[in-house]
Coordinates of C-alpha atoms in Angstrom, one line a residue:
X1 CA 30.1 8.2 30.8
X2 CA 32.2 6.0 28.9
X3 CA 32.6 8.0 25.6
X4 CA 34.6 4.6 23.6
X5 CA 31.1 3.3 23.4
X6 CA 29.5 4.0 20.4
X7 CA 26.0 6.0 20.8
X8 CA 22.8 4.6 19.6
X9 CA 21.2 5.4 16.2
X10 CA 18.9 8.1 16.8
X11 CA 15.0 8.3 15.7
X12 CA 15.6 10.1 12.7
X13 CA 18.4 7.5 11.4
X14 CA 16.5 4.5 12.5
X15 CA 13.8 5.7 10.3
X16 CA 16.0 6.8 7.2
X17 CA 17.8 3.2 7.6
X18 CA 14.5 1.1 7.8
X19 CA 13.3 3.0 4.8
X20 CA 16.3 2.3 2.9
X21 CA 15.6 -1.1 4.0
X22 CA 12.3 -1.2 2.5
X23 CA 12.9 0.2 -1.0
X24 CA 15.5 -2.2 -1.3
X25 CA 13.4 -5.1 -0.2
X26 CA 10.6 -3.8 -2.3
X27 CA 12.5 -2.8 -5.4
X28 CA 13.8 -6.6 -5.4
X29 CA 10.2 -8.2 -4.9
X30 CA 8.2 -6.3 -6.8
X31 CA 10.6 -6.3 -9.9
X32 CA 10.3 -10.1 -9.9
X33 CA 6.9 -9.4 -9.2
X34 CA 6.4 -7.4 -12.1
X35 CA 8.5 -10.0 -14.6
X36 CA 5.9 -12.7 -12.8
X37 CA 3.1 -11.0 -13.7
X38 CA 3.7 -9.7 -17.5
X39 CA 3.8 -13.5 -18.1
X40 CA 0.8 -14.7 -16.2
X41 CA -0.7 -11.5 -18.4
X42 CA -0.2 -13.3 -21.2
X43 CA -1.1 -16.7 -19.7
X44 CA -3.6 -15.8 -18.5
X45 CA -7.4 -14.6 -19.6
X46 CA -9.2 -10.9 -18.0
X47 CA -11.4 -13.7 -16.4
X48 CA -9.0 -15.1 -15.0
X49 CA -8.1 -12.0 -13.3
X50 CA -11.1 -11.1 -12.4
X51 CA -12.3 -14.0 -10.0
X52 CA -8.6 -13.7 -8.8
X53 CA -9.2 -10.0 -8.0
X54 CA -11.9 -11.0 -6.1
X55 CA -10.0 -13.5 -3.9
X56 CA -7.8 -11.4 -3.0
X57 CA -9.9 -8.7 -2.2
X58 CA -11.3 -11.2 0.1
X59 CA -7.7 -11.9 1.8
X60 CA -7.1 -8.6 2.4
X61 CA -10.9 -8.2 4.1
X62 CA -9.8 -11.7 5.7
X63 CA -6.4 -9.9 6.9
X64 CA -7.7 -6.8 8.1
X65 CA -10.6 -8.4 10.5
X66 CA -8.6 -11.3 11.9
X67 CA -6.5 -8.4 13.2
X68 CA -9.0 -5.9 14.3
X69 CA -6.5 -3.2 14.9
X70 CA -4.9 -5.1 17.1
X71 CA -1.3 -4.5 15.5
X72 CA -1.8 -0.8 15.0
X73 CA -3.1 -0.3 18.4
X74 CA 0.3 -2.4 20.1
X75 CA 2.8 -0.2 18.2
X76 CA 1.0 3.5 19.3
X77 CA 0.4 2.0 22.7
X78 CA 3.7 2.9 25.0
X79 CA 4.6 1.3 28.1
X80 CA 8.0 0.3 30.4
X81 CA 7.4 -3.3 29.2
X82 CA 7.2 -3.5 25.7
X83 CA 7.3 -7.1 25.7
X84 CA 4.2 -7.2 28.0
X85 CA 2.3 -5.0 25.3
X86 CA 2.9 -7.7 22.9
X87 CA 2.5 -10.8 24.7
X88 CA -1.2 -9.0 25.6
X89 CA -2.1 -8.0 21.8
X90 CA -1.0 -11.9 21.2
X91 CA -3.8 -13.3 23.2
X92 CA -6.4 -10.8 21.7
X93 CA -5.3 -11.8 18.3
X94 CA -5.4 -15.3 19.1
X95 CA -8.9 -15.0 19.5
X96 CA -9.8 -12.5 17.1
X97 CA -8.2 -14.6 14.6
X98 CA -10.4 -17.6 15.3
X99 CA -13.3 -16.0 15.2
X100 CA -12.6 -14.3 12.1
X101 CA -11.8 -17.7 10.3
X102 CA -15.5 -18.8 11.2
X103 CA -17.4 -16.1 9.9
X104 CA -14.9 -16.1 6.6
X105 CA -14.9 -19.5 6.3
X106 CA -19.0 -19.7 6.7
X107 CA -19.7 -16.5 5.0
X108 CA -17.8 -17.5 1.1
X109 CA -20.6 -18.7 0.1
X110 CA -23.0 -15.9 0.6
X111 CA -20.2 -13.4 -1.0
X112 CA -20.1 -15.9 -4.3
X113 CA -23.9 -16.1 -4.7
X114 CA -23.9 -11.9 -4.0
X115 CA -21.4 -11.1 -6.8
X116 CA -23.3 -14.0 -9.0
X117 CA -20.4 -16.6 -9.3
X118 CA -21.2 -19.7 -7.2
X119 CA -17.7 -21.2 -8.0
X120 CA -16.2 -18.3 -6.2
X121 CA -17.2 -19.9 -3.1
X122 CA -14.6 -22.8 -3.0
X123 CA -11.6 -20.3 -3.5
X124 CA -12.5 -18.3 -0.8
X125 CA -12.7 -20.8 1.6
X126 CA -9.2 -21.8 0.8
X127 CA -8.2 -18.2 0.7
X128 CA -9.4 -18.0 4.5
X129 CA -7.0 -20.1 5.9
X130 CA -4.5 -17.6 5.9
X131 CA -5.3 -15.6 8.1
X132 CA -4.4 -18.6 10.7
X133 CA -0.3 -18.2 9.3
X134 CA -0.2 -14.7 10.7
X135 CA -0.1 -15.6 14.4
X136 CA 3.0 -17.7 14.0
X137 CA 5.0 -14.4 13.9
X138 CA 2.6 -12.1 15.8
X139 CA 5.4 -11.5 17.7
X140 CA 8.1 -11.6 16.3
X141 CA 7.1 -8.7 13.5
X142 CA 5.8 -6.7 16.4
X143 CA 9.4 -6.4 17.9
X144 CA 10.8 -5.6 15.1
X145 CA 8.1 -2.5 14.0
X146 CA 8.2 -1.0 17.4
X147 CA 11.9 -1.0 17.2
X148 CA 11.9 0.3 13.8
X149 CA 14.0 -2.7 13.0
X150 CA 12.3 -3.3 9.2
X151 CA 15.8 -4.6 7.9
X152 CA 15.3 -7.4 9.4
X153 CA 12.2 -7.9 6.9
X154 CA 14.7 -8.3 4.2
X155 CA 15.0 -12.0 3.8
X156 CA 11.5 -13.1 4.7
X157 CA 10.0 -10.8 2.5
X158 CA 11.9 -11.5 -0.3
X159 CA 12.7 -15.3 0.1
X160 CA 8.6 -15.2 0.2
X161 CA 8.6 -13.6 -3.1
X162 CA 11.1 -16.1 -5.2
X163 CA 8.9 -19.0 -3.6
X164 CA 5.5 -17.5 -4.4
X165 CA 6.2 -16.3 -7.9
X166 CA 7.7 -19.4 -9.0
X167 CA 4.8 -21.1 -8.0
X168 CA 2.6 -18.9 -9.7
X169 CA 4.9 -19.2 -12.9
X170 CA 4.5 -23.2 -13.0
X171 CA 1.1 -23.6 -11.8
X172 CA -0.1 -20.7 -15.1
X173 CA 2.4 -22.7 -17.6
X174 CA 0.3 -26.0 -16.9
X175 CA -3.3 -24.7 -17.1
X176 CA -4.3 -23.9 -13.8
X177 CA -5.7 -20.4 -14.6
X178 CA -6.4 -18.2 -11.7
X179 CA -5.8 -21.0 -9.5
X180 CA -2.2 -20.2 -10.3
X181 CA -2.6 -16.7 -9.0
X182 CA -4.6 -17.5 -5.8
X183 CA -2.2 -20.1 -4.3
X184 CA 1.0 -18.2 -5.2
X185 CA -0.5 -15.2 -3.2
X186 CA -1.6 -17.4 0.1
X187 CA 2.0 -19.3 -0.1
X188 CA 3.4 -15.6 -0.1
X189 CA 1.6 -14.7 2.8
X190 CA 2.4 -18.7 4.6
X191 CA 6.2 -18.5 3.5
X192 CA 6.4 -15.5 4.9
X193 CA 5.6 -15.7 8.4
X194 CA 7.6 -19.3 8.2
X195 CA 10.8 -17.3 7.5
X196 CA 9.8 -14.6 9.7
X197 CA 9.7 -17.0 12.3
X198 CA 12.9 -18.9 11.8
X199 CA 14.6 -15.2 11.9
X200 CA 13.9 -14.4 15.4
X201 CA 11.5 -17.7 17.0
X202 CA 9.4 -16.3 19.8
X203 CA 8.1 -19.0 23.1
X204 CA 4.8 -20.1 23.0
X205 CA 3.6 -18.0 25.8
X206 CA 0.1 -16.3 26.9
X207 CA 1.0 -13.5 29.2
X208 CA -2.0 -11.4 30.1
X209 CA -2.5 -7.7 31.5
X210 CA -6.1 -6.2 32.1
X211 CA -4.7 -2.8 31.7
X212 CA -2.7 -3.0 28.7
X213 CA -5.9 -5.2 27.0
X214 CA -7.6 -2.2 27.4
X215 CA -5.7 0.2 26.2
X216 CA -5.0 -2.2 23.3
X217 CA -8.4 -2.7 22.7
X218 CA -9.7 1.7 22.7
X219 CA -7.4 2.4 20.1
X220 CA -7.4 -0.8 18.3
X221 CA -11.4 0.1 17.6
X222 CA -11.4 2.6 15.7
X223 CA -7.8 1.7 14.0
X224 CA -10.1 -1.6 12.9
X225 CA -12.4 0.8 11.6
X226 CA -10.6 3.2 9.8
X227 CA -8.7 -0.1 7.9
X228 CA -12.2 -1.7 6.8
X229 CA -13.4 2.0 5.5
X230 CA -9.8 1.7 3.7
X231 CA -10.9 -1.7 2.7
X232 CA -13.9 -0.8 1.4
X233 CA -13.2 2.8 -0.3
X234 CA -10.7 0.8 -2.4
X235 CA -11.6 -2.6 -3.1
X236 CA -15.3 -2.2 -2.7
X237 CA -15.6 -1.0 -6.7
X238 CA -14.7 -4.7 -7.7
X239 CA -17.6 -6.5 -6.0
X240 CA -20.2 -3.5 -7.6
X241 CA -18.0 -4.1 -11.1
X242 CA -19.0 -8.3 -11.1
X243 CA -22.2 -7.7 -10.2
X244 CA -23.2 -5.3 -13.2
X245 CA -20.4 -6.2 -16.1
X246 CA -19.3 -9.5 -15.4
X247 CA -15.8 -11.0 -14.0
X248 CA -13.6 -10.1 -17.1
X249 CA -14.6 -6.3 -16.4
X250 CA -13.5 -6.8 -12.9
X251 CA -10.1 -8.0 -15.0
X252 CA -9.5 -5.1 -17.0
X253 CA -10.1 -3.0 -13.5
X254 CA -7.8 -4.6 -11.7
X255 CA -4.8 -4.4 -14.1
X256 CA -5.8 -0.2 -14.2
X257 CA -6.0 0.1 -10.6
X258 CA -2.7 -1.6 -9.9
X259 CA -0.8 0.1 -12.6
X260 CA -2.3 3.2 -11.7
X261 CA -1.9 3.1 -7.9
X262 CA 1.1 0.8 -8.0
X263 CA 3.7 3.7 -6.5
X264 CA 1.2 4.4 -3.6
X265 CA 0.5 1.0 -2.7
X266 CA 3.9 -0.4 -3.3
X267 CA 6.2 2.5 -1.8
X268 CA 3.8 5.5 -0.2
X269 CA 2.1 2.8 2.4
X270 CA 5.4 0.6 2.9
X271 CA 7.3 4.1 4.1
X272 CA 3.9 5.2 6.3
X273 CA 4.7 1.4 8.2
X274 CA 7.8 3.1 9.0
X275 CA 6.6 6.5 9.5
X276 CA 3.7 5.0 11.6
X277 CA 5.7 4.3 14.7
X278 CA 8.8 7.2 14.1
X279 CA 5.8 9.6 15.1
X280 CA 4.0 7.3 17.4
X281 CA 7.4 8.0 19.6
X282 CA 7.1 12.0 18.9
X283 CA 3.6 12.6 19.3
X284 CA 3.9 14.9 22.4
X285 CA 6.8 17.0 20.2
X286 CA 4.8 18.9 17.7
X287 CA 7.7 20.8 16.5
X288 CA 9.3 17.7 15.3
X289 CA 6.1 16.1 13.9
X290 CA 5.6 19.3 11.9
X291 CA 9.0 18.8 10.6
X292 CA 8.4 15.0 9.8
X293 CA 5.0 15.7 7.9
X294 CA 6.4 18.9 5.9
X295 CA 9.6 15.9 4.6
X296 CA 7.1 13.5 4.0
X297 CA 4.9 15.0 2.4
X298 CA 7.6 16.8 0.2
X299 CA 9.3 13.5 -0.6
X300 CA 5.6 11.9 -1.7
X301 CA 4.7 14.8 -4.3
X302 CA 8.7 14.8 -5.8
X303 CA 8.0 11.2 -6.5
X304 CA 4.4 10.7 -7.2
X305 CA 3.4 13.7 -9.3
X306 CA 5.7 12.6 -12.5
X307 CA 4.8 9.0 -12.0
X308 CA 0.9 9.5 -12.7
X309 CA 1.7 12.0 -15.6
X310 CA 4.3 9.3 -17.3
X311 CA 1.5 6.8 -16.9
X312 CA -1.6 8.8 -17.9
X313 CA 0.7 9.5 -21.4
X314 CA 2.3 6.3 -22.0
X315 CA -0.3 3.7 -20.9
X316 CA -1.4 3.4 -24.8
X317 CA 1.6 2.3 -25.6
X318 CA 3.3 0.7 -22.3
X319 CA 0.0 -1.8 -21.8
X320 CA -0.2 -3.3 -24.9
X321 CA 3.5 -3.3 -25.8
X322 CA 4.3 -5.2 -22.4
X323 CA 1.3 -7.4 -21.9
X324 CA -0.4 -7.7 -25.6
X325 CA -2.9 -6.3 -27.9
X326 CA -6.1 -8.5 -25.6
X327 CA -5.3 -5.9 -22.3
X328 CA -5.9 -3.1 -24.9
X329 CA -9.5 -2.0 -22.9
X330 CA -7.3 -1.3 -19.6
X331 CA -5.8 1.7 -21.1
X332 CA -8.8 4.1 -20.7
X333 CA -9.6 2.7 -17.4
X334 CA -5.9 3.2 -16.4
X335 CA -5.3 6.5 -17.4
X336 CA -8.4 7.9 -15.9
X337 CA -7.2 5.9 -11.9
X338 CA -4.2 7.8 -12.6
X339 CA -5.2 10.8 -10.7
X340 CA -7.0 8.6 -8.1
X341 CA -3.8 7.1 -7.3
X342 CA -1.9 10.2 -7.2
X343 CA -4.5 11.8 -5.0
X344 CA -4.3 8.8 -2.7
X345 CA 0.0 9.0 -2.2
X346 CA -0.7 12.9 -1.9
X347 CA -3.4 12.1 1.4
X348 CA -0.9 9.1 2.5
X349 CA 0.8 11.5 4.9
X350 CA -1.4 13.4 6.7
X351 CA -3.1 9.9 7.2
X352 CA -0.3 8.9 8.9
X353 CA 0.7 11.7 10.8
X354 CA -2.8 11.1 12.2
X355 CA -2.1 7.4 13.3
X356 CA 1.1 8.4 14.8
X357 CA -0.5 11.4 16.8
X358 CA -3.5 9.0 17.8
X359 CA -6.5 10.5 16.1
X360 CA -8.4 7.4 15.4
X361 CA -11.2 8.3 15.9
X362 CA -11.2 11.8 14.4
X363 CA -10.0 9.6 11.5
X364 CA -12.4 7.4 11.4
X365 CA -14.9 10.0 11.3
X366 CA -13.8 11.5 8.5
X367 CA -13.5 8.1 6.4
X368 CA -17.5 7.5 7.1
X369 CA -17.8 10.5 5.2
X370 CA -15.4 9.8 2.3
X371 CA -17.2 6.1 2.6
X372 CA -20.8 8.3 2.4
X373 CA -19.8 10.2 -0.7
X374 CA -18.3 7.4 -2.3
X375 CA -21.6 5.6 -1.7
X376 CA -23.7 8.5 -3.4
X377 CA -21.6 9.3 -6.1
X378 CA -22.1 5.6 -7.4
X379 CA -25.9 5.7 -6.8
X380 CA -26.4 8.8 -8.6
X381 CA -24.1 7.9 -11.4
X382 CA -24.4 3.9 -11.9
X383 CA -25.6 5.1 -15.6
X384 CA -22.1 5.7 -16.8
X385 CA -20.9 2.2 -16.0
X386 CA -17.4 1.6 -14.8
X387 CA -16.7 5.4 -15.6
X388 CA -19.0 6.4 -13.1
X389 CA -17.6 4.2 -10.2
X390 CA -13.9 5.7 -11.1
X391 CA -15.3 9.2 -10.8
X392 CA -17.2 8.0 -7.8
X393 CA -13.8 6.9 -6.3
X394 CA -11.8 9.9 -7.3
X395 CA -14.4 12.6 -6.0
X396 CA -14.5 11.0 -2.7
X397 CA -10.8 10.3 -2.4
X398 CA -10.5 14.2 -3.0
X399 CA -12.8 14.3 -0.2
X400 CA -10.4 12.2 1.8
X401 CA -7.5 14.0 1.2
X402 CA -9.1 17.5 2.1
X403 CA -10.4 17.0 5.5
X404 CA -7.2 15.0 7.1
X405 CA -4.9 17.3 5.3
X406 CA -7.1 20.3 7.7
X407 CA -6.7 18.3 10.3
X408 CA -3.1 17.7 10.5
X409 CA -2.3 21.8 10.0
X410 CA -4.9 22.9 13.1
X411 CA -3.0 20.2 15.1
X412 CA 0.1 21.7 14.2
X413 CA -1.0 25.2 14.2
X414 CA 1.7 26.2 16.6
X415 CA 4.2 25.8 13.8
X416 CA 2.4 26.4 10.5
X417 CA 1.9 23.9 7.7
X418 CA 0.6 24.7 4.4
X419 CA 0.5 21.8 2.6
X420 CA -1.2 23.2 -0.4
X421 CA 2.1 25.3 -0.8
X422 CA 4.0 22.5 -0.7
X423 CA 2.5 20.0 -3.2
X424 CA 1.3 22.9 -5.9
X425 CA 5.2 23.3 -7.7
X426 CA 5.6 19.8 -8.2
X427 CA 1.6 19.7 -9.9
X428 CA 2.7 22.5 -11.9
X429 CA 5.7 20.5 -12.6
X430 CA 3.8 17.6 -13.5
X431 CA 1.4 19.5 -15.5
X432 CA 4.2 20.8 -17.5
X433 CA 5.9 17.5 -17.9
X434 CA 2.8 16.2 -18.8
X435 CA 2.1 18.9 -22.0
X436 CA 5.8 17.7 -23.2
X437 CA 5.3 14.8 -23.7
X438 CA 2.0 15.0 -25.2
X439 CA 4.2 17.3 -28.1
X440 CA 7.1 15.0 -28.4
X441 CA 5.0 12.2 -28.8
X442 CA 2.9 13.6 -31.4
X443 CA 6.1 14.3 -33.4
X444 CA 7.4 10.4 -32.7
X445 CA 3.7 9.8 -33.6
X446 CA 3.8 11.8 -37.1
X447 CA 7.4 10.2 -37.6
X448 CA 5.7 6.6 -37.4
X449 CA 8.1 6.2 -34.3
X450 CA 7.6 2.0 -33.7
X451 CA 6.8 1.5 -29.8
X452 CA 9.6 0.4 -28.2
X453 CA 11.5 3.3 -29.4
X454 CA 8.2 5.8 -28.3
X455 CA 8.9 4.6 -25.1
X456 CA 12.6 4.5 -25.0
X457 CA 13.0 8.1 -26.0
X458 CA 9.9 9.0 -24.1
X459 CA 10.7 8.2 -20.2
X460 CA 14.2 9.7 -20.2
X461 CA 13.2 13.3 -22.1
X462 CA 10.3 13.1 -19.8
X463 CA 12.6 13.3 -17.2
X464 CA 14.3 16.0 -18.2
X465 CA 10.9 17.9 -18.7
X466 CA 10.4 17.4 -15.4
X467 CA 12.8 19.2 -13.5
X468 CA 12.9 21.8 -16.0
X469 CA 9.3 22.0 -14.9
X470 CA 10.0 22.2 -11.2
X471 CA 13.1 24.9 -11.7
X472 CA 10.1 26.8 -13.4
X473 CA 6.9 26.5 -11.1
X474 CA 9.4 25.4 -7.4
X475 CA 7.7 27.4 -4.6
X476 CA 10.1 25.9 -2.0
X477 CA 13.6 24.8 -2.9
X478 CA 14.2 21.5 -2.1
X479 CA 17.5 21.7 -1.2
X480 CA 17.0 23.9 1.6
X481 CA 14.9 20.4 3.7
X482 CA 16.5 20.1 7.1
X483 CA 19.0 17.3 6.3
X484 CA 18.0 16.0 3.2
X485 CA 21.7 15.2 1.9
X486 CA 22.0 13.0 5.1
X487 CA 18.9 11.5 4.5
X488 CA 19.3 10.4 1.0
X489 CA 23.1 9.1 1.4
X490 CA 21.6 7.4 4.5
X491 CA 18.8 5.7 2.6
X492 CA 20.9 5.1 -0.6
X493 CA 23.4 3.4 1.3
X494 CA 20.6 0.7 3.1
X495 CA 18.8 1.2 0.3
X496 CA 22.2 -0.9 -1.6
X497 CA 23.0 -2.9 1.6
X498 CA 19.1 -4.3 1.1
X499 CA 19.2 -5.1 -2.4
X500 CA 22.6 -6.9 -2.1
X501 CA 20.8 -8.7 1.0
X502 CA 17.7 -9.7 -1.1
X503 CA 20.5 -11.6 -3.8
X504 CA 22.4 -13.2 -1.8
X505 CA 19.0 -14.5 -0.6
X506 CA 18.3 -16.1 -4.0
X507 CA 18.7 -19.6 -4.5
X508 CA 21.6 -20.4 -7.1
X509 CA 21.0 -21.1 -10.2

């Protein structure tokens, strides 16, 4: 053995580097995002946002059925020739794809005269098209997730983002409305896959193999499945919202459920990408998933458990302050999605573990009933208005954090799990932050403390609270976590490296 060549990055570093990758990719996009968006906020009208909501729920329905599971299925499914596995998921996409387009495309209509708003039809035509721009880099992004490559997302991703958002920024400054919003989004998704493609390009070529099409295609069923349930259990409350209160409702929901699930969706899910395929590769070593899970899942609560209290407390001041006094009707709706979005980062992990570990259809199972509940809850309380479908979502969220969450501890009964353990000190933590800074605001409050200086003292005493909290209520000590030093100056460090990449990515000037 010739001991002068360096040894390859093992599993555990690959995933700590592409996760530092990621956060610095996403902290990048999504603060531009966010400076994007507090302006089209004030551009634009709830109304606006409401039949953009719409289209975009549409994209991502467009997204996930042009796919049919086929991109889960090719990163779980092992074989000597990765390439081949690819290649093969290619051809089924191809066709999946096209047929997807035809029923989208034909279907707009009926969705717009459904929801009541015949002028939705025409966007969502437009908004189908996209789903043809993922196959130019089918490939090429499957290479890079089943290598656990996802630094090599970094310029795409974020040169996708400049382009889009400026878009959106000039198209809202001359009067387009939501017009503005919808073709930002599809040139995000088209500029994307352009640069993706120019990274790494990939031959045009349609390799087939029976075999691998068929393993492809058992687990890519129920992985197709389980994302339409996901689909529907979280985008399904906007179509039922337009149909009773009109498309400016649908607006003030869609800034509440963003806001209020905006750490799952924009950090929880982008680290389960990565996690997806780290325990695709140890699913026969349970030892070392149990380990993964029990990190994971400690990591989530640190992090999401203080952002839903800060939010629940400061929304009355942080909406209107940041996006004016007209988004005012969000704040109720916001604080109240809170706990659904906390409940929904808290499930992300046993979710995930199950994907990795192949449990689709055990999964998928268990989403028909969350979907079932979901379903019920809204007939039985359609009386209370939009209240009733947020209670409707959180109960059966609950429902869909419970079961997987058994799930995952029976498969790993060998090598106990209690997750309940695990996750209670940081609620009582966040509990505790939470009653401080209900007090300390009501003295800012009885002070006639102006807004921006409620916040600014606010969010760093909150802090504070908070690990005073967890030194309190800390079951486990965090840091006793098998290598969590390593981890976080592994991640800090691509974490930086990332962010410096995503700069030097901007255009000057």
């Amino acid at each position: 053995m010739n001991h002068s060549e360096p040894s390859k990055p093992g599993l555990r570093a690959k995933t700590v580097k592409s996760l530092g990758a990621v956060a610095g990719v996403q902290l990048f996009k999504k603060g531009l995002s966010f400076v994007v968006s507090v302006l089209l906020y004030r551009f634009l009208s709830s109304k606006d946002f409401g039949l953009f909501a719409l289209c975009e729920s549409y994209l991502m329905f467009a997204m996930i059925f042009s796919d049919m599971g086929i991109e889960d299925a090719v990163i779980q499914t092992q074989a000597d020739e990765p390439g081949k596995v690819i290649q093969t998921g290619f051809v089924m996409r191809i066709f999946f794809t096209f047929f997807a387009f035809l029923v989208l495309f034909l279907g707009a209509e009926y969705l717009a005269l459904l929801v009541k708003t015949p002028k939705l039809a025409f966007p969502l035509r437009v908004v189908s098209l996209t789903v043809l721009t993922n196959l130019i880099a089918f490939k090429t992004e499957m290479s890079f997730k089943k290598g656990l490559r996802f630094e090599k997302f970094i310029h795409s991703e974020t040169l996708a983002q400049i382009a889009s958002s400026g878009i959106a920024f000039v198209l809202a400054w001359r009067g387009y409305g939501y017009w503005s919003l919808v073709i930002s989004t599809i040139a995000s998704q088209f500029f994307r896959v352009i640069f993706l493609n120019l990274q790494k390009p990939e031959k045009l070529s349609l390799e087939w193999d029976w075999l691998l099409a068929k393993k492809i295609w058992d687990k890519s069923k129920y992985g197709l499945l389980i994302t339409l349930l996901y689909f529907a259990l979280s985008r399904l409350v906007q179509f039922f919202v337009a149909d009773r209160f009109g498309l400016s409702r649908v607006g003030y929901f869609y800034l509440a459920f963003n806001w209020s699930n905006f750490f799952v969706t924009y950090a929880v899910q982008f680290a389960g990408r990565v996690v997806f395929p780290a325990v695709s590769k140890i699913e026969s070593d349970r030892s070392r998933v149990a380990k993964a899970y029990t990190e994971y899942l400690h990591r989530v609560a640190l992090l999401a458990v203080p952002f839903s209290m800060y939010l629940v407390v400061l929304a009355p001041q942080l909406i209107p302050v940041i996006l004016g006094p007209k988004w005012q009707p969000a704040v109720s709706l916001c604080q109240m999605l809170c706990l659904h979005g906390l409940i929904r980062a808290l499930a992300a992990p046993s979710q995930t573990v199950l994907y990795g570990l192949g449990k689709f259809r055990k999964s998928f199972a268990f989403l028909l009933i969350e979907l079932f509940v979901f379903l019920g809850l809204i007939y039985f309380l359609k009386s209370l208005g939009v209240t009733g479908f947020i209670v409707a979502l959180i109960v059966s969220k609950a429902v869909g954090w419970v079961i997987p969450t058994w799930l995952v501890e029976k498969e790993l009964s060998q090598y106990p799990v209690n997750s309940l353990k695990i996750i209670l000190p940081y609620l009582g933590a966040g509990f505790f932050l939470m009653l401080g800074m209900v007090l300390l605001g009501n003295l800012l409050e009885a002070f006639r403390c102006p807004n921006m200086l409620y916040l600014f003292i606010q969010i760093p005493c909150g802090g504070m609270i908070y690990l005073t909290g967890y030194y309190i209520f800390h079951g486990i000590n965090l840091s006793n976590l098998t290598s969590l030093k390593i981890d976080l100056k592994t991640l800090i460090q691509n974490f930086l490296k990332s962010a410096v990449s995503s700069k030097s990515s901007a255009p000057a000037g």
